[in-house]
Amino acid sequence: MVAIAAATASSQLIFSKSLSPSRLCPFQLCVFESKSVFSSSSGRRRLAGAGVRCMAVAAETKQKSGYALQTLTSWLLKQEQVGLIDAELTIVLSSISMACKQIASLVQRANISNLTGVQGAINVQGEDQKKLDVVSNEVFSNCLRSSGRTGIIASEEEDVPVAVEESYSGNYIVVFDPLDGSSNIDAAVSTGSIFGIYSPNDECLADIGDDHTLGTAEQRCVVNVCQPGSNLLAAGYCMYSSSVIFVITLGKGVFVFTLDPMYGEFVLTQENLQIPKSGKIYAFNEGNYQLWDDKLKKYIDDLKDPGPSGKPYSARYIGSLVGDFHRTLLYGGIYGYPRDKKSKNGKLRLLYECAPMSFIVEQAGGKGSDGHRRILDIEPEEIHQRVPLYIGSIEEVEKVEKYLN
């Protein structure tokens, strides 16, 4: 007798973790299938073709979204949450970033707004003040004052440090060059702002008069607080070029932010930036070659010698500390502004140019030196003190030190 079979199917769902690791499908959906077969000869049902059929099921992953941007503000808040900085310093740094945004806009509109050319005054350095020097200094000062967290600010464009009005006063001491390389403004070449932040010190705010400027004793107090550069809590610079780049260190690595004009925010673009240990680029103003001492001349001559490799060092000099330094930080090499017969101590200022830049480069694995000693170990004797500067890849700076010592 021919058996007539009728089949029915039933299924069970089983969730199982995938045995083969997969970022896209970490789980499998398994279906337990069985078929019930009826036999007319025995009158009984029996299971046939039982088995498990599995298929991959996509689960949520932690892949980074293409729209996930970390702004400078959110980054600073994270540093505050982990205890690297306090809320007061977060406000100071946010105020500095706002000043940089304003200056970036002024620089881009300099020709349109008639902000090119010389102001007609000479600063404490004996240099002609550009119109943008004066405006940038005012922008920087106003942002720091309005933060309510700064007590004393020292600028390249001010004869003496300025005490913030008591009603708005905080404790942090901020030193800055509001517009480095301003001589390049008329030619639309890279410029920048440099800043350094030192620890609070209530003693320096005790006997400030109504004119908000500091006498000799108070100036000495500021210098004592700001020494040496290794006492810096934070340092950074903002470069105004084809992009507006904001570079900062809080003593735990170097971070790079780029201004996104669409959002008007600085966006994190590089984390824990490291400078190459050596490089084949040097940035010196060789127009002063005949004013240098013989040891430095010998060093420069040797850089130009092709040697066994057949390739000499490349010379790249913009004439803007921020621009030259930023390129050196990315590609390696050395930037130098040495002393010469005309400028016995060089031309760059220790407090608000050399020290902040040296703090940054050391956090990136490089070195800053005056040719004989570490920049961050030099104790300032006056606010506008000048020092020679050799800064960049550690092997390149140590090389020039061997020539000079």
Coordinates of C-alpha atoms in Angstrom, one line a residue:
M1 CA 0.0 0.0 0.0
V2 CA 1.4 3.3 -1.0
A3 CA 1.9 5.6 1.9
I4 CA 0.5 9.1 1.5
A5 CA 2.6 11.6 3.5
A6 CA 1.5 15.0 4.5
A7 CA 4.0 17.4 6.0
T8 CA 3.6 20.4 8.3
A9 CA 6.4 22.7 9.6
S10 CA 7.1 24.4 12.9
S11 CA 9.9 26.7 13.8
Q12 CA 11.6 28.1 16.9
L13 CA 13.8 31.3 17.1
I14 CA 17.1 30.9 18.8
F15 CA 19.5 33.9 19.3
S16 CA 23.1 33.0 19.3
K17 CA 26.3 35.0 19.5
S18 CA 28.3 34.5 16.3
L19 CA 31.3 32.2 16.6
S20 CA 33.1 34.1 13.9
P21 CA 33.9 37.7 15.0
S22 CA 32.2 40.3 12.8
R23 CA 31.9 44.0 13.4
L24 CA 28.9 44.3 11.2
C25 CA 27.0 41.2 12.3
P26 CA 28.0 40.2 15.9
F27 CA 24.8 38.1 16.4
Q28 CA 23.1 35.4 14.4
L29 CA 19.4 34.6 14.2
C30 CA 19.0 30.9 14.3
V31 CA 15.7 29.1 13.3
F32 CA 15.1 25.6 14.5
E33 CA 13.0 23.8 11.9
S34 CA 11.2 20.5 12.0
K35 CA 8.8 18.8 9.6
S36 CA 6.0 16.5 10.9
V37 CA 5.3 13.6 8.5
F38 CA 2.0 11.5 8.7
S39 CA 2.2 7.8 7.7
S40 CA -1.1 6.2 6.7
S41 CA 0.3 2.7 7.3
S42 CA 1.1 3.3 10.9
G43 CA -1.2 6.1 11.6
R44 CA 1.6 7.9 13.5
R45 CA 3.3 11.2 13.0
R46 CA 7.1 11.4 13.1
L47 CA 9.7 14.2 12.9
A48 CA 11.7 14.4 9.8
G49 CA 14.3 16.8 8.4
A50 CA 14.9 18.5 11.8
G51 CA 17.7 21.1 11.7
V52 CA 18.8 24.5 12.5
R53 CA 19.0 27.3 9.9
C54 CA 21.0 30.4 10.9
M55 CA 21.3 33.8 9.3
A56 CA 23.3 36.8 10.2
V57 CA 21.5 39.7 11.9
A58 CA 23.1 43.2 11.9
A59 CA 23.4 44.7 15.3
E60 CA 24.1 48.3 16.4
T61 CA 27.8 49.1 16.2
K62 CA 30.0 51.9 17.6
Q63 CA 31.3 53.1 14.3
K64 CA 32.0 56.8 14.2
S65 CA 29.4 58.9 12.4
G66 CA 30.6 61.0 9.5
Y67 CA 28.7 63.9 11.2
A68 CA 30.2 63.5 14.6
L69 CA 32.4 66.6 15.2
Q70 CA 34.2 67.4 18.4
T71 CA 34.4 71.2 18.9
L72 CA 36.9 73.0 21.0
T73 CA 34.2 73.8 23.6
S74 CA 33.2 70.2 24.0
W75 CA 36.8 69.1 24.1
L76 CA 37.5 71.6 26.9
L77 CA 34.5 70.4 28.9
K78 CA 35.9 66.8 28.6
Q79 CA 39.2 68.0 30.0
E80 CA 37.4 69.6 32.8
Q81 CA 35.4 66.4 33.5
V82 CA 38.6 64.3 33.8
G83 CA 40.1 66.9 36.2
L84 CA 42.9 68.1 33.9
I85 CA 41.7 71.7 34.1
D86 CA 39.1 73.5 36.3
A87 CA 36.0 75.5 35.2
E88 CA 37.8 78.8 35.6
L89 CA 40.6 77.8 33.1
T90 CA 37.9 76.5 30.7
I91 CA 36.3 79.9 30.6
V92 CA 39.7 81.6 30.0
L93 CA 40.5 79.3 27.1
S94 CA 37.0 79.8 25.6
S95 CA 37.5 83.6 25.8
I96 CA 40.8 83.2 24.0
S97 CA 39.2 81.1 21.2
M98 CA 36.6 83.8 20.8
A99 CA 39.3 86.5 20.5
C100 CA 41.0 84.4 17.8
K101 CA 37.8 84.1 15.8
Q102 CA 37.3 87.9 15.9
I103 CA 40.9 88.5 14.9
A104 CA 40.6 85.9 12.1
S105 CA 37.6 87.8 10.7
L106 CA 39.5 91.2 10.9
V107 CA 42.6 89.7 9.2
Q108 CA 40.5 88.3 6.3
R109 CA 38.8 91.7 5.9
A110 CA 41.9 93.9 6.5
N111 CA 42.0 95.3 3.0
I112 CA 38.3 95.8 2.8
S113 CA 38.1 97.5 6.2
N114 CA 41.1 99.7 5.6
L115 CA 43.1 98.0 8.4
T116 CA 46.3 97.6 6.5
G117 CA 49.3 99.9 6.9
V118 CA 50.9 101.5 9.9
Q119 CA 49.0 103.0 12.8
G120 CA 51.5 105.8 13.2
A121 CA 52.7 104.8 16.7
I122 CA 55.7 102.8 17.9
N123 CA 55.3 100.0 20.5
V124 CA 57.5 99.4 23.5
Q125 CA 59.7 97.2 21.3
G126 CA 60.6 100.1 19.1
E127 CA 58.6 98.6 16.2
D128 CA 56.0 100.4 14.1
Q129 CA 52.5 99.4 15.1
K130 CA 50.3 98.2 12.3
K131 CA 46.6 99.1 12.5
L132 CA 45.7 95.5 13.1
D133 CA 48.3 95.2 15.9
V134 CA 46.3 97.8 17.9
V135 CA 42.9 96.4 17.1
S136 CA 44.0 92.8 17.8
N137 CA 45.4 93.8 21.1
E138 CA 42.2 95.5 22.1
V139 CA 40.1 92.5 21.0
F140 CA 42.3 90.1 23.0
S141 CA 42.4 92.3 26.1
N142 CA 38.6 92.8 26.0
C143 CA 37.8 89.1 25.7
L144 CA 40.1 88.2 28.6
R145 CA 38.8 91.0 30.8
S146 CA 35.1 90.1 30.1
S147 CA 35.8 86.4 31.0
G148 CA 36.0 87.5 34.7
R149 CA 38.8 84.9 35.3
T150 CA 42.0 86.8 34.6
G151 CA 43.8 89.1 37.0
I152 CA 46.7 90.3 35.0
I153 CA 47.3 90.4 31.3
A154 CA 50.7 91.1 29.6
S155 CA 50.8 91.9 25.9
E156 CA 53.6 92.6 23.5
E157 CA 51.8 95.8 22.6
E158 CA 51.6 97.1 26.2
D159 CA 54.4 98.9 27.9
V160 CA 53.7 97.1 31.2
P161 CA 51.3 94.4 32.4
V162 CA 47.8 95.5 32.9
A163 CA 45.6 94.6 35.9
V164 CA 42.0 93.7 35.2
E165 CA 39.4 96.0 36.9
E166 CA 38.6 94.5 40.3
S167 CA 34.9 94.0 39.6
Y168 CA 35.7 91.7 36.7
S169 CA 39.0 90.3 38.1
G170 CA 39.9 86.7 38.4
N171 CA 43.3 85.1 39.2
Y172 CA 44.9 83.7 36.0
I173 CA 47.8 85.5 34.4
V174 CA 47.7 85.5 30.6
V175 CA 50.5 86.6 28.4
F176 CA 50.1 87.0 24.7
D177 CA 51.2 88.3 21.4
P178 CA 47.9 89.4 19.8
L179 CA 49.2 89.4 16.2
D180 CA 52.5 87.9 15.4
G181 CA 53.9 88.5 11.9
S182 CA 51.8 91.6 11.4
S183 CA 54.4 93.0 9.0
N184 CA 53.0 90.4 6.5
I185 CA 49.4 91.6 6.8
D186 CA 49.5 93.8 3.7
A187 CA 50.8 90.9 1.6
A188 CA 48.2 88.5 3.0
V189 CA 50.9 86.2 4.4
S190 CA 50.3 83.9 7.4
T191 CA 50.0 85.6 10.8
G192 CA 48.9 84.4 14.2
S193 CA 48.3 84.9 17.9
I194 CA 50.3 83.3 20.6
F195 CA 49.3 82.9 24.3
G196 CA 50.4 81.4 27.6
I197 CA 48.5 81.0 30.9
Y198 CA 50.1 80.9 34.3
S199 CA 48.8 79.9 37.7
P200 CA 46.7 82.2 39.8
N201 CA 48.5 84.3 42.4
D202 CA 46.4 86.5 44.7
E203 CA 49.4 88.3 46.1
C204 CA 50.0 90.0 42.8
L205 CA 46.6 91.7 43.0
A206 CA 47.0 93.2 46.5
D207 CA 48.2 96.7 45.9
I208 CA 47.0 97.7 42.5
G209 CA 46.2 101.4 42.1
D210 CA 43.3 103.1 40.3
D211 CA 45.2 103.5 37.0
H212 CA 45.2 99.7 36.6
T213 CA 48.9 99.6 35.6
L214 CA 51.6 98.0 37.6
G215 CA 54.6 99.7 39.3
T216 CA 58.1 98.2 39.5
A217 CA 57.3 96.0 42.5
E218 CA 54.1 94.6 40.9
Q219 CA 55.9 94.0 37.7
R220 CA 58.5 92.0 39.6
C221 CA 55.7 90.0 41.2
V222 CA 54.3 89.1 37.8
V223 CA 57.7 88.1 36.5
N224 CA 58.1 85.8 39.5
V225 CA 54.8 84.2 38.9
C226 CA 55.6 83.6 35.3
Q227 CA 58.9 82.0 35.8
P228 CA 60.0 79.7 34.4
G229 CA 58.2 78.7 31.3
S230 CA 57.8 75.2 32.6
N231 CA 55.3 76.6 35.0
L232 CA 52.8 77.2 32.2
L233 CA 49.4 75.7 32.7
A234 CA 48.5 76.0 29.0
A235 CA 49.8 77.5 25.9
G236 CA 48.8 77.7 22.2
Y237 CA 48.6 79.7 19.1
C238 CA 46.1 80.5 16.4
M239 CA 47.3 80.7 12.8
Y240 CA 45.4 82.9 10.3
S241 CA 46.1 81.4 6.8
S242 CA 44.2 79.4 4.2
S243 CA 42.6 77.8 7.2
V244 CA 42.3 79.2 10.7
I245 CA 44.2 76.7 12.9
F246 CA 44.1 76.7 16.7
V247 CA 46.8 74.6 18.4
I248 CA 46.7 74.0 22.2
T249 CA 48.4 72.1 24.9
L250 CA 47.3 71.7 28.5
G251 CA 50.5 69.8 29.4
K252 CA 49.2 66.5 28.1
G253 CA 49.9 66.4 24.4
V254 CA 49.2 68.8 21.5
F255 CA 45.8 69.1 19.9
V256 CA 44.9 70.9 16.6
F257 CA 41.6 72.5 15.8
T258 CA 40.4 74.0 12.6
L259 CA 37.8 76.7 12.3
D260 CA 34.8 75.4 10.3
P261 CA 33.3 78.5 8.7
M262 CA 30.0 76.6 8.2
Y263 CA 29.5 76.3 12.0
G264 CA 31.7 79.1 13.3
E265 CA 33.4 76.6 15.6
F266 CA 36.9 75.2 16.0
V267 CA 36.7 71.4 15.2
L268 CA 39.3 68.9 16.4
T269 CA 41.3 67.7 13.4
Q270 CA 44.5 66.2 15.0
E271 CA 45.0 64.5 18.4
N272 CA 48.3 64.1 20.2
L273 CA 50.4 65.7 17.4
Q274 CA 54.0 64.5 17.4
I275 CA 56.8 66.3 15.6
P276 CA 59.3 64.1 13.6
K277 CA 62.5 63.5 15.5
S278 CA 64.5 65.0 12.6
G279 CA 63.8 66.9 9.4
K280 CA 65.5 68.4 6.3
I281 CA 64.0 71.9 6.5
Y282 CA 65.6 74.9 8.2
A283 CA 64.0 78.3 8.7
F284 CA 66.5 81.1 9.4
N285 CA 66.6 84.7 8.1
E286 CA 69.8 84.4 6.1
G287 CA 69.7 88.1 5.3
N288 CA 71.5 88.4 8.7
Y289 CA 74.2 85.8 7.8
Q290 CA 77.1 88.3 7.9
L291 CA 76.0 89.4 11.4
W292 CA 76.1 85.9 12.9
D293 CA 79.1 84.5 14.7
D294 CA 81.4 82.0 12.9
K295 CA 80.0 78.9 14.7
L296 CA 76.5 79.6 13.5
K297 CA 77.8 80.3 9.9
K298 CA 79.6 77.0 10.0
Y299 CA 76.3 75.2 11.0
I300 CA 74.3 76.9 8.2
D301 CA 77.0 76.1 5.6
D302 CA 77.0 72.4 6.6
L303 CA 73.2 72.3 6.2
K304 CA 73.7 73.4 2.6
D305 CA 76.3 70.8 1.9
P306 CA 74.7 67.9 0.0
G307 CA 77.1 65.4 1.8
P308 CA 76.9 61.6 1.1
S309 CA 73.1 61.7 0.6
G310 CA 73.5 64.2 -2.2
K311 CA 70.6 66.3 -0.9
P312 CA 71.1 69.4 1.2
Y313 CA 68.6 70.8 3.7
S314 CA 65.7 72.9 2.2
A315 CA 65.4 76.6 3.3
R316 CA 61.9 77.7 4.1
Y317 CA 61.4 81.1 5.8
I318 CA 58.1 83.0 5.9
G319 CA 59.0 85.6 8.4
S320 CA 56.1 84.8 10.7
L321 CA 56.9 82.8 13.8
V322 CA 53.5 81.1 13.9
G323 CA 53.6 80.1 10.2
D324 CA 57.2 78.9 10.3
F325 CA 56.7 77.1 13.6
H326 CA 53.5 75.4 12.5
R327 CA 55.2 74.0 9.3
T328 CA 58.1 72.8 11.5
L329 CA 55.7 71.1 13.9
L330 CA 54.1 69.2 11.1
Y331 CA 57.1 68.3 8.9
G332 CA 60.0 68.4 11.3
G333 CA 63.2 70.4 10.9
I334 CA 64.3 73.6 12.8
Y335 CA 63.3 77.2 13.1
G336 CA 65.9 79.7 14.4
Y337 CA 66.1 83.3 15.3
P338 CA 69.7 83.7 16.7
R339 CA 71.4 86.6 18.3
D340 CA 73.6 88.7 16.0
K341 CA 75.8 91.8 16.0
K342 CA 72.7 94.1 15.8
S343 CA 70.5 92.2 18.2
K344 CA 72.6 90.8 21.0
N345 CA 69.8 88.8 22.5
G346 CA 67.9 88.0 19.4
K347 CA 64.5 89.6 18.7
L348 CA 61.9 87.2 20.0
R349 CA 60.4 87.7 23.4
L350 CA 60.8 85.1 26.0
L351 CA 57.5 85.5 28.0
Y352 CA 54.9 85.4 25.3
E353 CA 56.6 84.0 22.2
C354 CA 59.5 81.7 23.0
A355 CA 58.2 80.1 26.2
P356 CA 54.7 79.2 24.9
M357 CA 56.1 77.8 21.7
S358 CA 58.7 75.8 23.6
F359 CA 56.0 74.4 25.9
I360 CA 54.0 73.3 22.8
V361 CA 57.0 71.7 21.0
E362 CA 58.1 69.8 24.0
Q363 CA 54.6 68.3 24.4
A364 CA 54.9 67.2 20.8
G365 CA 58.3 65.5 21.4
G366 CA 60.5 68.3 20.2
K367 CA 62.8 70.8 21.8
G368 CA 63.2 74.6 22.4
S369 CA 66.6 76.1 23.2
D370 CA 68.5 79.4 23.2
G371 CA 71.5 77.5 21.8
H372 CA 72.9 76.6 25.2
R373 CA 70.0 75.9 27.5
R374 CA 66.4 74.8 27.6
I375 CA 64.0 77.8 26.9
L376 CA 61.6 76.7 29.6
D377 CA 64.3 76.8 32.3
I378 CA 65.1 80.5 31.6
E379 CA 63.9 82.8 34.4
P380 CA 62.6 86.1 33.0
E381 CA 64.2 89.3 34.3
E382 CA 61.8 91.6 32.6
I383 CA 58.5 91.4 30.9
H384 CA 59.7 92.1 27.3
Q385 CA 63.0 90.2 27.6
R386 CA 64.4 88.8 24.3
V387 CA 66.3 85.6 23.9
P388 CA 67.7 83.6 20.9
L389 CA 65.5 80.8 19.8
Y390 CA 66.2 77.4 18.1
I391 CA 63.1 75.2 18.1
G392 CA 61.9 72.1 16.3
S393 CA 62.8 68.4 16.0
I394 CA 64.9 67.2 18.9
E395 CA 67.7 65.9 16.8
E396 CA 68.0 69.1 14.8
V397 CA 68.0 71.4 17.9
E398 CA 70.7 69.2 19.6
K399 CA 72.7 69.4 16.4
V400 CA 72.8 73.2 16.4
E401 CA 73.7 73.2 20.1
K402 CA 76.8 71.1 19.4
Y403 CA 77.9 73.7 16.9
L404 CA 77.3 76.6 19.3
N405 CA 78.9 75.1 22.4

